[in-house]
Short mmCIF file of C-alpha atoms in Angstrom, two decimals:
data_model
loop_
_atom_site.label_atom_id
_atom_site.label_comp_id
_atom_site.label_asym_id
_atom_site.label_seq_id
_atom_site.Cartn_x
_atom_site.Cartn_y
_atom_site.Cartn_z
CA UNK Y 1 145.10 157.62 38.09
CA UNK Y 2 145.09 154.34 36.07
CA UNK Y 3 148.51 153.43 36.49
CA UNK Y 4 147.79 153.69 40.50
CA UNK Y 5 144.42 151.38 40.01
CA UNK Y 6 145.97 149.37 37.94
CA UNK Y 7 148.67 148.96 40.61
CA UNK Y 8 146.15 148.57 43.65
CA UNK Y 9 144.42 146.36 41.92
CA UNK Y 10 147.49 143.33 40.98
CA UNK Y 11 148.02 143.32 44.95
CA UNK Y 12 146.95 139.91 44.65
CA UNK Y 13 148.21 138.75 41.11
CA UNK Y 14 150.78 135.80 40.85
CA UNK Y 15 153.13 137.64 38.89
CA UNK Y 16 155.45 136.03 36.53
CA UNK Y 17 159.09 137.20 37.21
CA UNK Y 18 159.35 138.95 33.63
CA UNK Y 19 156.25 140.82 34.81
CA UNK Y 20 157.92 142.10 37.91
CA UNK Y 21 161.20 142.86 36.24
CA UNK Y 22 158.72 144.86 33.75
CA UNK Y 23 156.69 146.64 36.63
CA UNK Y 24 159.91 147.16 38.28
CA UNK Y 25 160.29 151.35 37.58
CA UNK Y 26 156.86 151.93 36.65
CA UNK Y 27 156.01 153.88 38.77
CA UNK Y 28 155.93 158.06 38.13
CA UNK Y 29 155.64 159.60 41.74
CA UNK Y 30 156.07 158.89 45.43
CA UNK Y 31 152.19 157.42 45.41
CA UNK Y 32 153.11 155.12 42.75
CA UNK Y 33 155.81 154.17 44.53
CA UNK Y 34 154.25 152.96 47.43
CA UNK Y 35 152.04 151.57 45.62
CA UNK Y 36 154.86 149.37 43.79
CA UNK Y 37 156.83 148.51 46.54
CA UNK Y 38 154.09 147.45 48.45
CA UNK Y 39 152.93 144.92 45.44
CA UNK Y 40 156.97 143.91 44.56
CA UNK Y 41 157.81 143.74 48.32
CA UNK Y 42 155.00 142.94 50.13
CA UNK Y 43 155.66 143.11 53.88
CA UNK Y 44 158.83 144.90 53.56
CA UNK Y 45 157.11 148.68 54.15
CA UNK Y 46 159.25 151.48 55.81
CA UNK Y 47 158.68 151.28 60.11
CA UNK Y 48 155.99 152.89 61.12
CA UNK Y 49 155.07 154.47 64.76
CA UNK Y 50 153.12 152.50 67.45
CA UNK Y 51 149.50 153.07 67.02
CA UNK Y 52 149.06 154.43 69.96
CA UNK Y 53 151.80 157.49 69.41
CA UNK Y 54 149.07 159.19 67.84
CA UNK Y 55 151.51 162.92 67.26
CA UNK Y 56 153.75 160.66 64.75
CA UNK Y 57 150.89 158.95 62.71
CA UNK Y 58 149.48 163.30 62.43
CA UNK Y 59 153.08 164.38 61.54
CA UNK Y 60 153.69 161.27 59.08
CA UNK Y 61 149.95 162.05 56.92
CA UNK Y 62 151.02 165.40 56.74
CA UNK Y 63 150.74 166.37 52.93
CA UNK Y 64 148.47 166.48 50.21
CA UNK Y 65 145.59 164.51 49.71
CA UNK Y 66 142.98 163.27 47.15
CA UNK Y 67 139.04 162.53 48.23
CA UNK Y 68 138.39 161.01 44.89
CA UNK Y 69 140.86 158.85 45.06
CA UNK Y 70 139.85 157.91 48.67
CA UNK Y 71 136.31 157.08 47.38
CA UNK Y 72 137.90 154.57 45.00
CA UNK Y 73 139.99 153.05 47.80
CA UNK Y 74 136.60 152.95 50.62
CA UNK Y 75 135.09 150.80 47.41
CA UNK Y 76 137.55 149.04 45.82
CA UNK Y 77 137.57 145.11 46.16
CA UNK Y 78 141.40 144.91 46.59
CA UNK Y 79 141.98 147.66 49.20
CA UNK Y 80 140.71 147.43 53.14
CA UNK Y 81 136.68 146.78 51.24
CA UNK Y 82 135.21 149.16 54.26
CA UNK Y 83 132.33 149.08 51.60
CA UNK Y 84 131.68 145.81 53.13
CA UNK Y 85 130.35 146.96 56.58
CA UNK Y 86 130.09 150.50 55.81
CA UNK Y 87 127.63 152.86 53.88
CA UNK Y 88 129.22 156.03 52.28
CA UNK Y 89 126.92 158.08 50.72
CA UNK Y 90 124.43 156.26 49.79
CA UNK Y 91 126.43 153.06 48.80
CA UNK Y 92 127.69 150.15 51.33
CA UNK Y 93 126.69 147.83 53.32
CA UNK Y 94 125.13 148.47 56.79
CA UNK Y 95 126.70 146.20 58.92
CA UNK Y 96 128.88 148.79 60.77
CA UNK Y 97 127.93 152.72 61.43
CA UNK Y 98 127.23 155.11 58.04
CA UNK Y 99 130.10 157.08 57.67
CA UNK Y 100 129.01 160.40 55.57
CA UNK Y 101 128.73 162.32 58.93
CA UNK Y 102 131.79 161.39 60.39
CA UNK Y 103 133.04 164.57 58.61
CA UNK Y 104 132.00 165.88 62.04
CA UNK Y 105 134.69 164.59 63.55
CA UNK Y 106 138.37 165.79 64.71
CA UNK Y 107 140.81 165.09 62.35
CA UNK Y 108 142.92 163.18 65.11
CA UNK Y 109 139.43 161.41 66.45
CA UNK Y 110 138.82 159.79 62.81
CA UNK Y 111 142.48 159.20 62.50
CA UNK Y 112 142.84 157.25 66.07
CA UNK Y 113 139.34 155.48 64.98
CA UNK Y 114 141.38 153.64 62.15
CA UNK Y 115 144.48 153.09 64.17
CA UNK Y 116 142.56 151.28 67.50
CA UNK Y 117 139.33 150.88 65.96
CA UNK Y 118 137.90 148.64 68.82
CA UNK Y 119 139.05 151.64 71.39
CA UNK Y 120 135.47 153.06 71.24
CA UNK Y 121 132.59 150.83 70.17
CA UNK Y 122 129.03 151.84 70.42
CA UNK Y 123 126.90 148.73 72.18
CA UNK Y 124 124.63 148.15 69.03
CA UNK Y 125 128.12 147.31 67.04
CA UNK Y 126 129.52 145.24 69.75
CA UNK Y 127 130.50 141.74 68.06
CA UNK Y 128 129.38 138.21 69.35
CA UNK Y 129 131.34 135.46 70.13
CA UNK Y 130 129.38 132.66 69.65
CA UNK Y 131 130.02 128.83 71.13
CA UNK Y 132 128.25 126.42 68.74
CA UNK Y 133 126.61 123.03 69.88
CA UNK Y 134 128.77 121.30 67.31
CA UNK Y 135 131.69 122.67 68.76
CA UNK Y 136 132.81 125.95 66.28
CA UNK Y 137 133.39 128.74 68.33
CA UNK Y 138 132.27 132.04 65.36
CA UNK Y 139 132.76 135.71 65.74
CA UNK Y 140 129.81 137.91 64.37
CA UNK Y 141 128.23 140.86 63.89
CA UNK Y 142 124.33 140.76 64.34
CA UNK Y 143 122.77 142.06 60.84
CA UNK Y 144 119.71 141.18 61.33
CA UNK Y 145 117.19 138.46 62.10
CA UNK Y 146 115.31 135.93 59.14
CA UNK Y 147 111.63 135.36 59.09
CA UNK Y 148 112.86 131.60 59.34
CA UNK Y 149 114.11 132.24 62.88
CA UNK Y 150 117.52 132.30 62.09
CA UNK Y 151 119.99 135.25 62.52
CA UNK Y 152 122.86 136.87 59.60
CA UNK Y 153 125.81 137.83 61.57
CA UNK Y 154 129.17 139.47 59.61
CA UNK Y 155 132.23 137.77 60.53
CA UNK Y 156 135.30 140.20 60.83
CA UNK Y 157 136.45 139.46 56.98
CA UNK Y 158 133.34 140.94 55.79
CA UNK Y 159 131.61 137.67 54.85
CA UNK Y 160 128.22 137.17 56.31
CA UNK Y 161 127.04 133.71 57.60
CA UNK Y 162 123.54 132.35 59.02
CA UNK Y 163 122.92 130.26 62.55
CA UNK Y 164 119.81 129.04 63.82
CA UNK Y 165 119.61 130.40 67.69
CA UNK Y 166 119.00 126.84 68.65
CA UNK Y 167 122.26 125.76 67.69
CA UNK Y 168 123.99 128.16 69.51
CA UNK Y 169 125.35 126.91 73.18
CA UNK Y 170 126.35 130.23 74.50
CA UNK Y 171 126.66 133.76 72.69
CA UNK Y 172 128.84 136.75 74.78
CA UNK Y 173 129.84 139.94 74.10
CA UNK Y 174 133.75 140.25 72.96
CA UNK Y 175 135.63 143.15 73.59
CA UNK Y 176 136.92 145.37 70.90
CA UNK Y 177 135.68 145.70 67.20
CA UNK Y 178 134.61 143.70 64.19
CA UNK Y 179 136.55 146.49 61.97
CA UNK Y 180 139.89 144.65 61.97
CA UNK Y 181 143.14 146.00 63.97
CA UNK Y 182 145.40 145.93 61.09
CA UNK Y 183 143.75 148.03 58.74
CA UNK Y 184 146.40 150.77 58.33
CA UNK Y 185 148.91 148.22 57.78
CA UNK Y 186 146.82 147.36 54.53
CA UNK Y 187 147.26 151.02 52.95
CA UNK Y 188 150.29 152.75 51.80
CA UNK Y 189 150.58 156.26 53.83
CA UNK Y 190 149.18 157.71 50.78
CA UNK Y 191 146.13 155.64 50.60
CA UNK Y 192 145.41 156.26 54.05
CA UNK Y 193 145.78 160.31 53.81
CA UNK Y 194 143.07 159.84 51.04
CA UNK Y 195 141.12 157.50 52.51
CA UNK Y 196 140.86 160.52 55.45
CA UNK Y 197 140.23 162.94 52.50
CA UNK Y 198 136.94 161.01 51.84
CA UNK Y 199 135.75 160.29 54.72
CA UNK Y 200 136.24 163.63 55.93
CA UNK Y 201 134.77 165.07 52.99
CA UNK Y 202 131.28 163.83 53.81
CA UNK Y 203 128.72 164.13 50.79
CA UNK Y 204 129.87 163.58 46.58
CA UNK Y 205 133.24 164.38 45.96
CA UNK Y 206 133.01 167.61 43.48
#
């Protein structure tokens, strides 16, 4: 377990080349692996199916999974940070739908949600694309609204920013989701079967 955190969490390290020739074999299992190419070779993963071939992506996460170790992944600052816009019981932010019932769900349905997550989006988490007087054109979630006047929206990397509704020229609905399209492209297969785990899990892992 702490050689895979330790792993996840160099993603964005500027490693020395001695330190890569010393990582280089570390790893103990196919997890670890991934975990190590992914950091040593970034971009260079195995091809994957088209998102939308939804069969392969089931037949591919076939295999054994871990919902503790998906907890750590839904919360940890170097993996896809759904903490950010998500609350998990209990914990999160609240930006995007609470996921501890989404155990509910069909195991294809939850998987599909992460592959096209702006496929299905409820109206009250419909993003806002928003024309500025000065000219910026921002993409937001509405959080909520300030006793000031002004409204906290979440832009699409998680980061929250503030605009007076005076300063805004025009504000329209944009199609799709705030979650962003290439989240599965930020896991290993691994990550993403326990991610699943979690999430599927619902309450306190046991």
């Amino acid at each position: 377990t702490l050689r895979s955190e330790a792993l996840r969490t160099l993603q964005l390290a500027n490693l020395t080349a001695e330190e890569r020739r010393l990582l280089d074999g570390v790893a103990a299992t196919p997890a670890e692996q991934e975990l190590l190419g992914r950091l040593l070779h970034p971009g260079q993963q195995p091809p994957r199916p088209p998102k939308n071939d939804l069969a392969a992506w089931l037949t591919l996460l076939e295999g054994e999974a871990d919902p503790a170790a998906g907890e750590r992944i839904f919360f940890h600052p170097q993996g896809p940070r759904c903490y950010r816009c998500h609350e998990l019981d209990g914990r999160g932010g609240a930006a995007g739908p609470e996921l501890s019932l989404v155990r509910t769900l069909p195991h294809a349905r939850l998987l599909e949600s992460l592959l096209a997550p702006g496929k299905e989006v409820a109206p009250h988490f419909v993003p806002w694309q928003l024309v500025m007087h000065d000219g910026r054109v921002l993409l937001g979630l509405l959080v909520r609204d300030l006793v000031s006047g002004e409204q906290v929206y979440m832009a699409p990397s998680g980061e929250t920013f503030v605009v007076h509704p005076l300063d805004i020229e025009s504000r329209t609905p944009h199609a799709g989701s705030i979650m962003p399209d290439n989240l599965v492209e930020q896991l290993t297969l691994q990550e993403l079967r326990d991610l699943i785990a979690r999430l599927q899990q619902g309450g306190s892992p046991q």
